[in-house]
XYZ file of C-alpha atoms in Angstrom:
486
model
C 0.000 0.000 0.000
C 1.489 3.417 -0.759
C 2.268 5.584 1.675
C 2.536 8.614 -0.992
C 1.585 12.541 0.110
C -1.641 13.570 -1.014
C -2.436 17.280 -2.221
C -5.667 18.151 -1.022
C -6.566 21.372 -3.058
C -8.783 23.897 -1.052
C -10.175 27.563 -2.409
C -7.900 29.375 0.284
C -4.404 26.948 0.789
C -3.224 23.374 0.016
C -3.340 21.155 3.134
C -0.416 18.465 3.006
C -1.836 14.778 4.211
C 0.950 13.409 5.191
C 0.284 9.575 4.880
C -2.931 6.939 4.759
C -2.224 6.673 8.960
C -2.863 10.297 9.429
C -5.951 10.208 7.371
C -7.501 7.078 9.233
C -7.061 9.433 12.208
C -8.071 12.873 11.393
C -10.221 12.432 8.018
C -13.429 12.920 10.273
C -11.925 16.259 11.811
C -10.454 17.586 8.709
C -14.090 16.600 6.567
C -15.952 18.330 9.396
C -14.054 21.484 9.539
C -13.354 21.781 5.912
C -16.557 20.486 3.986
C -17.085 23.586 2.203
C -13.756 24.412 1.337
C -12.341 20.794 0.099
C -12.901 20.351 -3.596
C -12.549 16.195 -3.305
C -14.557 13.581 -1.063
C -12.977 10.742 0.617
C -14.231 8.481 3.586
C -13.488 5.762 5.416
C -14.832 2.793 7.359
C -13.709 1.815 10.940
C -10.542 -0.727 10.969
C -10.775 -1.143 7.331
C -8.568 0.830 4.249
C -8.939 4.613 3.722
C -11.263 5.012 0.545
C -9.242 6.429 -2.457
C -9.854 9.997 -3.181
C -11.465 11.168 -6.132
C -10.333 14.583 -7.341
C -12.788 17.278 -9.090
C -11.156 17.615 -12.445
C -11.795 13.644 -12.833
C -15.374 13.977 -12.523
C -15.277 16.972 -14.819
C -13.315 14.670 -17.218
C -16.299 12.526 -17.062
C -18.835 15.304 -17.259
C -17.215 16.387 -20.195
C -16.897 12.712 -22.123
C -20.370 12.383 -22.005
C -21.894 15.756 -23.747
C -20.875 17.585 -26.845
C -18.005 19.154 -27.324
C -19.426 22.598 -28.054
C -21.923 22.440 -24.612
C -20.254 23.864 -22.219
C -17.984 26.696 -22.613
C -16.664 26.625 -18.617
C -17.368 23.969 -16.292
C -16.516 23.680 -12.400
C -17.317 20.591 -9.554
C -17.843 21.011 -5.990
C -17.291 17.845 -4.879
C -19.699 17.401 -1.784
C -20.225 13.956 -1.003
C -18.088 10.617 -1.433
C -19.559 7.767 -0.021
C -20.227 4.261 0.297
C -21.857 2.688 -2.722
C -22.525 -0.446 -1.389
C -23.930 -1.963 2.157
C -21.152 -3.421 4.805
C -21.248 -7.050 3.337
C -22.927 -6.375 -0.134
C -19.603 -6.296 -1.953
C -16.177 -7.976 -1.864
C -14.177 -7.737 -4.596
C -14.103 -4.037 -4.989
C -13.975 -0.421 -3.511
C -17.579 1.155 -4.529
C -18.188 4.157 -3.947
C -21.184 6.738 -4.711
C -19.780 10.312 -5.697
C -22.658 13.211 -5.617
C -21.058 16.278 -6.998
C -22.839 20.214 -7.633
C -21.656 21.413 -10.728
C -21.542 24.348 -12.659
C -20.829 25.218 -15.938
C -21.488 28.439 -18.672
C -22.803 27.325 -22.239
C -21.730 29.008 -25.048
C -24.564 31.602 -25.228
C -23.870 32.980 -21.999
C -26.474 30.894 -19.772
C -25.699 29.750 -16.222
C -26.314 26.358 -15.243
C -25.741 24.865 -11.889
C -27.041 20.659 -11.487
C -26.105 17.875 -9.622
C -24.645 14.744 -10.739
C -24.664 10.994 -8.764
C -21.887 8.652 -9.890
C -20.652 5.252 -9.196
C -16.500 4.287 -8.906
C -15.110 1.378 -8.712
C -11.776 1.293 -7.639
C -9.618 -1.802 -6.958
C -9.357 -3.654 -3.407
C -6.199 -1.817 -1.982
C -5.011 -4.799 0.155
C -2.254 -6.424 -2.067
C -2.373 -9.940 -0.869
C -6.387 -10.068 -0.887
C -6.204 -8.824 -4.881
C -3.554 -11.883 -5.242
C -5.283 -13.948 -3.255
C -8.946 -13.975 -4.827
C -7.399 -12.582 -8.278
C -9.113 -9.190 -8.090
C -6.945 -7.841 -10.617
C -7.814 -10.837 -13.366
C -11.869 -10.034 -12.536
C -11.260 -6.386 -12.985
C -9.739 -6.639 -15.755
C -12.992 -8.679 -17.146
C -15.520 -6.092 -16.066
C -13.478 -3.480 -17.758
C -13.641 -5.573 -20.988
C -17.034 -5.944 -20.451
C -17.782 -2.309 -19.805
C -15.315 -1.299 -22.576
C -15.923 -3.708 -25.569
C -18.303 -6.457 -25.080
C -21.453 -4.661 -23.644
C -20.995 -1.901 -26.664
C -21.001 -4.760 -29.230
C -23.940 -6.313 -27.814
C -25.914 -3.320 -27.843
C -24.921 -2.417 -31.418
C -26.602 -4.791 -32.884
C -29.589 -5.536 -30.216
C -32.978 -3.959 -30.947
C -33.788 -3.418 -26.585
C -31.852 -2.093 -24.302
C -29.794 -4.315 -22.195
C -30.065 -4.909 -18.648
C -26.883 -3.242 -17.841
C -26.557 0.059 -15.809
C -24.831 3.165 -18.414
C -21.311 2.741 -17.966
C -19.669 6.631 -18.330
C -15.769 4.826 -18.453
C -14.112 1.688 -17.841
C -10.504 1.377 -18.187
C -7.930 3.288 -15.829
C -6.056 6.673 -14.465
C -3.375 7.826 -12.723
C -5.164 6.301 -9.186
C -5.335 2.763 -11.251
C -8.210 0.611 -12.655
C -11.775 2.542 -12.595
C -15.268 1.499 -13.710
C -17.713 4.293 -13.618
C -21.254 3.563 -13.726
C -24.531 5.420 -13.583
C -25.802 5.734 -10.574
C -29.272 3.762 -10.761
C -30.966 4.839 -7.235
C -31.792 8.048 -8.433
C -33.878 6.284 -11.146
C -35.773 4.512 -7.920
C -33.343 1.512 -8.106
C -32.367 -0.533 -5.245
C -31.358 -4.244 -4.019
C -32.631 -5.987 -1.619
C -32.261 -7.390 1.409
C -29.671 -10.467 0.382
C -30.908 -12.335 3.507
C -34.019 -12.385 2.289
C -35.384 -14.883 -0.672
C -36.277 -13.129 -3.906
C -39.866 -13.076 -4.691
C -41.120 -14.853 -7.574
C -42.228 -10.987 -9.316
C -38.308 -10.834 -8.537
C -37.266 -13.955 -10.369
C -39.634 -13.370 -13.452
C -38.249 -9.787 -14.041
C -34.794 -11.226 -13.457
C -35.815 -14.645 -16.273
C -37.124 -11.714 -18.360
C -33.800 -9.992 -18.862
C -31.485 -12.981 -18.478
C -33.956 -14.368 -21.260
C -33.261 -10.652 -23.728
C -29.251 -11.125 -22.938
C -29.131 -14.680 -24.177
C -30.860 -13.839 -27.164
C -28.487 -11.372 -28.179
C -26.115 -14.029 -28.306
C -27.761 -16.332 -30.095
C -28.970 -13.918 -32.837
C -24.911 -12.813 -33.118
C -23.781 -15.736 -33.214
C -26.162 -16.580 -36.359
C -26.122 -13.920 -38.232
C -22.503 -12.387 -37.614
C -20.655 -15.768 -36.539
C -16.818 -14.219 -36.749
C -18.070 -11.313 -34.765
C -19.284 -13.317 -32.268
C -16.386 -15.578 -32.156
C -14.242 -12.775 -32.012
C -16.297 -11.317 -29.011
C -16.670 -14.208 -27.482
C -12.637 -14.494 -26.883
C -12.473 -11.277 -25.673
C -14.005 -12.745 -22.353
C -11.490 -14.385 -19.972
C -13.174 -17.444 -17.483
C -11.499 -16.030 -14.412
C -12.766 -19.240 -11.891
C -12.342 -22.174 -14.102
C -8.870 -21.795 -15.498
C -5.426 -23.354 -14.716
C -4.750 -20.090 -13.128
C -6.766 -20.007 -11.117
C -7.558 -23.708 -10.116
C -5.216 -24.022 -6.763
C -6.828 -20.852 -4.886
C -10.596 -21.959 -5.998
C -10.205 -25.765 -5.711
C -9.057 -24.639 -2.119
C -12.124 -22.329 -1.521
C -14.946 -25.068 -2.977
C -13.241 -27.721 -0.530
C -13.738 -25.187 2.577
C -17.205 -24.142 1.408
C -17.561 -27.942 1.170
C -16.627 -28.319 4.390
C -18.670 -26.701 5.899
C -21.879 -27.289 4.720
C -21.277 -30.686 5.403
C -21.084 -29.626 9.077
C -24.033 -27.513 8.912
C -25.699 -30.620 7.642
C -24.487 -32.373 10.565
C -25.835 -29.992 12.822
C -28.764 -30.119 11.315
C -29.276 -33.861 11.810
C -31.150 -34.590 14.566
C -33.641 -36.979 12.837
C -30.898 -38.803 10.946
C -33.140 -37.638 7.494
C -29.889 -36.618 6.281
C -27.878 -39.333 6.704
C -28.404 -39.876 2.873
C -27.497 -37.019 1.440
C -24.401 -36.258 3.997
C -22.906 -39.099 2.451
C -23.407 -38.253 -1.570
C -21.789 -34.738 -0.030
C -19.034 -36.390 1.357
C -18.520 -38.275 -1.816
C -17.745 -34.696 -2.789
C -14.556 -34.141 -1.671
C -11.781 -33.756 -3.898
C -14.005 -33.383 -6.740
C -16.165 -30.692 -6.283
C -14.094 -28.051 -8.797
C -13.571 -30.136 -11.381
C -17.169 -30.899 -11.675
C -18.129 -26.759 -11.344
C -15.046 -26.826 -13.871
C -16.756 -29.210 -16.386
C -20.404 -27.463 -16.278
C -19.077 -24.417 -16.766
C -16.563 -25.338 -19.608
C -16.953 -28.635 -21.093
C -19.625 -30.315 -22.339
C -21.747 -27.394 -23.297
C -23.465 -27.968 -26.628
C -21.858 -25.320 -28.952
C -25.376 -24.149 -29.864
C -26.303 -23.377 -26.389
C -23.453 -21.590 -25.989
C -23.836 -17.275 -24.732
C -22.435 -14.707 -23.361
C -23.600 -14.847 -19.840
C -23.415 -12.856 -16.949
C -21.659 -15.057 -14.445
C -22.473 -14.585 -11.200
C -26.429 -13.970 -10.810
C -26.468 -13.921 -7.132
C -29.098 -10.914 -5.063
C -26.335 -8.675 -4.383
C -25.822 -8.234 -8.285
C -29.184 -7.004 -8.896
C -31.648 -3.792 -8.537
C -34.908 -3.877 -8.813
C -36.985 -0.976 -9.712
C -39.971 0.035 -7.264
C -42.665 -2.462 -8.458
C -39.983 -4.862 -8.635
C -41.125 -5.364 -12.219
C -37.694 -4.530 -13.708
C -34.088 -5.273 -12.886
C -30.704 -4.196 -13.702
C -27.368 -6.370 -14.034
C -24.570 -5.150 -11.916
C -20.770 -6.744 -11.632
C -19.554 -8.348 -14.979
C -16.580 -9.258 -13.169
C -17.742 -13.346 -14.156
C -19.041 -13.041 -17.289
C -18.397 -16.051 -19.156
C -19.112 -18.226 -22.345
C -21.150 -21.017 -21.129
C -24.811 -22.623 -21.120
C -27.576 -20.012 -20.464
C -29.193 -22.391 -17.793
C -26.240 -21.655 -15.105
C -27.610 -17.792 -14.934
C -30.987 -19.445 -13.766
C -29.086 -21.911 -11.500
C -26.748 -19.240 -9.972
C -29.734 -17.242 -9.192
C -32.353 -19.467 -7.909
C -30.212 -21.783 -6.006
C -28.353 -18.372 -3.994
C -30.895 -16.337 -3.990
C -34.010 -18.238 -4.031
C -35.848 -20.536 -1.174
C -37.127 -23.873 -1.167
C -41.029 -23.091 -1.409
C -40.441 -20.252 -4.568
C -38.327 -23.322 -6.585
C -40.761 -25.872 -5.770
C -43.989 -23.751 -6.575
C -42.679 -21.945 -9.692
C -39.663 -23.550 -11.390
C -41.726 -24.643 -14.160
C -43.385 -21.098 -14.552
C -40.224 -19.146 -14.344
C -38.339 -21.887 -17.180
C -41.497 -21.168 -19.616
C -41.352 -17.510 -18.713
C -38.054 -17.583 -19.726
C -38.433 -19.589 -22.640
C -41.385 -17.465 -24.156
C -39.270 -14.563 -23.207
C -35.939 -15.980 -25.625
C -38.470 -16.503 -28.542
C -40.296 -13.054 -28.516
C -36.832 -11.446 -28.308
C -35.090 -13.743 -31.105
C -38.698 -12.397 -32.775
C -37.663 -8.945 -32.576
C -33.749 -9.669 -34.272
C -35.003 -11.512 -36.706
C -38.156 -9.409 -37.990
C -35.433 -6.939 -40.099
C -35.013 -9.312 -41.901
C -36.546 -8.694 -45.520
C -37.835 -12.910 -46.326
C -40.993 -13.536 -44.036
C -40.437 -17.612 -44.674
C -36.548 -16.852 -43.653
C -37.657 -15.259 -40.140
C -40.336 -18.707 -39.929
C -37.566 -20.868 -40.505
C -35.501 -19.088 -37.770
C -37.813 -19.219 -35.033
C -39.107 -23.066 -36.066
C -35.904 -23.663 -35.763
C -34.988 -21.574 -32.058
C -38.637 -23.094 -30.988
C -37.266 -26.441 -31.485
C -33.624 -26.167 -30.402
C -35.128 -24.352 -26.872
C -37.771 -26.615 -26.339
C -39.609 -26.633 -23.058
C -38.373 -30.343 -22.998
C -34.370 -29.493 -23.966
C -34.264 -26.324 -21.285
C -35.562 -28.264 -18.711
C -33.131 -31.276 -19.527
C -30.063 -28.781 -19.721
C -31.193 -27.274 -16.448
C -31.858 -31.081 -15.062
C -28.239 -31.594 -16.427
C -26.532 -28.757 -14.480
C -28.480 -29.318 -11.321
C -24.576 -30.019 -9.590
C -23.813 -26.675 -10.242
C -26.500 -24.932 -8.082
C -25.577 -27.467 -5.038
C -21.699 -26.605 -5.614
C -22.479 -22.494 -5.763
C -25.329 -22.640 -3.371
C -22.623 -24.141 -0.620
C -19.413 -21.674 -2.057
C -22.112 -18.156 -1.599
C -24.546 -19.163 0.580
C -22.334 -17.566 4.245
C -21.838 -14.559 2.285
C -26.144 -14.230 1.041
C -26.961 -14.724 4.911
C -24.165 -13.555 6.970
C -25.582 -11.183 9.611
C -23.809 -7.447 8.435
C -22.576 -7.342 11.786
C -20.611 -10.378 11.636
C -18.732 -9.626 8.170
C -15.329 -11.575 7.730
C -12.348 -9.647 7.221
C -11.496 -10.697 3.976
C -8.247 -8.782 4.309
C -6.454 -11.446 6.990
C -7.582 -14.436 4.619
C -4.382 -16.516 3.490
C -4.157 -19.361 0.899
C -3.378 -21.404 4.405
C -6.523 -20.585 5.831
C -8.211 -22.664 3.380
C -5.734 -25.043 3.473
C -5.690 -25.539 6.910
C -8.988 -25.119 7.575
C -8.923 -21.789 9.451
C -11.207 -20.120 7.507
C -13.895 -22.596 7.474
C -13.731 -22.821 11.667
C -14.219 -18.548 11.182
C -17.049 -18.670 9.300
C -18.767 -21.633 11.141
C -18.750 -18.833 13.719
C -20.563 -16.696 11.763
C -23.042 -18.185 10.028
C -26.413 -17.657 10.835
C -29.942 -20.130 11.669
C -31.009 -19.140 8.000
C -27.961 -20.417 6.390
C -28.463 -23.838 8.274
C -31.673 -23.934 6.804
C -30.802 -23.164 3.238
C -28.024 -26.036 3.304
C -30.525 -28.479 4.950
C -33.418 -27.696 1.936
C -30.540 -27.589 -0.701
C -29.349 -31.457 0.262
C -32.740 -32.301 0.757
C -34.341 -30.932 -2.278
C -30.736 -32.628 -4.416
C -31.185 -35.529 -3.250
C -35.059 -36.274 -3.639
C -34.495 -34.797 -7.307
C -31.334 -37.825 -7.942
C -28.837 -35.146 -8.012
C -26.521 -36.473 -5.931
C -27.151 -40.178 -6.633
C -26.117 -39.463 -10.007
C -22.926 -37.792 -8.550
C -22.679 -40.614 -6.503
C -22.050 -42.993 -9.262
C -20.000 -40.069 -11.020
C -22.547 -39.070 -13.376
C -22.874 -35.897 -14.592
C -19.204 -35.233 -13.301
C -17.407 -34.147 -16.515
């Protein structure tokens, strides 16, 4: 972490901050006594880094990239508010923060404007051995090639907007990497409460999208197949990839570990005696088969671009909860369209919403995929070309075929559901400090004995419906007798 001397610029003198321990001491006093005279926002959390500071010109950079060039003949930022962007808990592989800045600015003519303007940074994790540690630099890197290339592409040629928030700039500065998105509460925006199970209105909207985003992929990738392909290789897997394997094979096998002690603990009538065992069976194995769903075996005409890593903390929901944005791209991967459904509904989901309504969210999302391939193909000029198409889509994404490939994947919700199931119900008081974790944590099972600290009743009960509802569906039979274990 640099210890470098920051230049905090102020109307009447420059204030010298000597180093980031001085500002974990004095940032309240000096953003108390100075608020109307310091031009940049910072802030920082008890025990935890000092947020980076964002200076004024940057967000009139920004300001600037985003209107004409002939708008604005002067224009000036007061920068009065830099903030969390994000709940304690709700984020971990990033700094988020929410900038609010007054601005004002002379057009051409003469006119005064003054108007406020809401932003969202992302800035890297400071902690060096955390960004080694869970690769924060390689996802990063991903989102900012999402941001940057693949989104734009995507949008080019779709004929709906896509479920992503407006990204301003994605690439980096003189501070490092930055992302900067819109800022989507002020259009009434807002997640929800991770500890709580989405709503079936929630998963709908959310099929709806993920539905419009495969699509895009799928019409690409048929009308403009180099395009695609070349698109396509512009996203990096960052979980299942040589690279990465040690650290995440590591990770699974501690998430492993403990749910099978949760399921322990949750034994009293010996009901799980079954599926503890299949679990157990498990170990050693558990990335490789993630590894193979997610890579191998996917049918080359199922393949899309996908978002990754579905979970509740990754998506707002508008008022009515009727529509939903995409947040975090950090994951986004090549891969079958069914693990978006499975990431979401087996993290973010409970047992009574999957039971009652998996068949009505996999035919919302199927009707969903047709009317959108509808509206790609309809430009094109041959009515009997555009039947053939969507004969041929109907067919391929059968009710029958989505519910097999879904059926098929079924290992992949169990494996995610036990790897981000502490973090969906982990009480926000009881957060772990991602900061001390080492590679020998996992190794040694440290980590695992931390977090069985921490985890809460509703977690126990999630991991006791997940084995339950696996094992009653022949999920982990069939992993039992290593099938469905690429």
């Amino acid at each position: 972490m640099c210890l470098c001397v920051w230049l905090i610029e102020s109307k009447t003198k420059a204030i010298l901050v000597p180093n980031e321990q001085y500002l974990k001491e004095n940032v309240k006093t000096l953003c108390s006594t100075m608020k109307q005279e310091i031009a940049v926002g910072l802030f920082v959390e008890e025990e935890r880094d000092v947020y980076m500071i964002e200076r004024k010109d940057t967000i009139v950079d920004i300001i600037r990239m985003q209107q004409q060039a002939d708008r604005w003949q002067s224009l000036t930022v007061d920068l009065i508010d830099c903030g969390p962007g994000s709940r304690e808990g709700d984020n971990y592989m990033s700094i988020i923060k929410r900038v609010v800045a007054n601005c004002r600015a002379t057009s051409f003519d003469g006119r005064k404007h003054v108007f406020k303007i809401s932003l969202i940074f992302k800035r890297q994790i400071t902690n060096p051995n955390r960004r080694r540690l869970f690769r924060c630099d390689a996802a990063f890197e991903n989102e900012i090639t999402a941001y940057a290339s693949i989104v734009p592409i995507l949008q080019r040629i779709s004929p709906y907007d896509l479920p992503y928030p407006k990204c301003l700039t994605a690439g980096s500065d003189v501070n490092g990497d930055r992302i900067v998105l819109e800022d989507l509460t002020i259009s009434g925006y807002a997640m929800v409460d991770r500890r709580v199970g989405l709503s079936f209105e929630h998963c709908i909207a959310v099929m709806k999208e993920l539905a419009k985003l495969h699509a895009v992929s799928l019409a690409f990738k048929h009308g403009q197949p180099h395009e695609y392909a070349d698109a396509c290789a512009k996203v990096r897997e960052i979980v299942y990839c040589p690279e990465a394997a040690d650290f995440y094979t590591h990770s699974l096998e501690s998430s492993l570990r403990g749910a099978l002690d949760s399921l322990r603990y949750s034994n009293s009538d010996g009901d799980l005696d079954e599926p503890i065992r299949a679990i157990e069976g498990l170990t050693g194995r558990l990335y490789r088969i993630m590894s193979g769903l997610v890579c191998d075996g996917v049918d080359d005409a199922w393949r899309v671009i996908c978002h990754g890593d579905t979970w509740v903390n990754n998506l707002m929901f508008s008022a009515d909860g009727r529509r939903v944005k995409l947040i975090d791209l950090q994951t986004m991967r090549c891969t079958t369209p069914v693990l978006d459904i499975l990431h979401l509904l087996y993290t973010s989901t409970e047992l009574a919403m999957r039971r009652q309504h998996i068949t009505d969210l996999l035919l919302q999302y199927r009707r969903t995929l047709l009317d959108a391939l509808e509206e790609h193909f309809c430009a094109y000029d041959d009515p009997a070309t555009v039947a053939t198409l969507l004969h041929h889509f109907a067919d391929e994404f059968s009710y029958q075929r989505l519910r097999a490939e879904y059926d098929r994947c079924l290992p992949y919700g169990l494996g995610i559901a036990m790897w981000l199931l502490p973090a969906v119900t982990f009480n926000p008081d009881q957060i772990p400090d991602l900061d001390a974790v080492t590679i020998n944590d996992f190794k040694t099972k440290n980590h695992e004995k931390k977090i069985a600290q921490m985890v809460s009743v509703d977690y126990h009960t999630r991991m006791r419906d997940i084995a339950l509802e696996m094992h009653d569906q022949g999920v982990l039979q069939r992993l039992k007798r290593g099938i469905g274990c690429i």
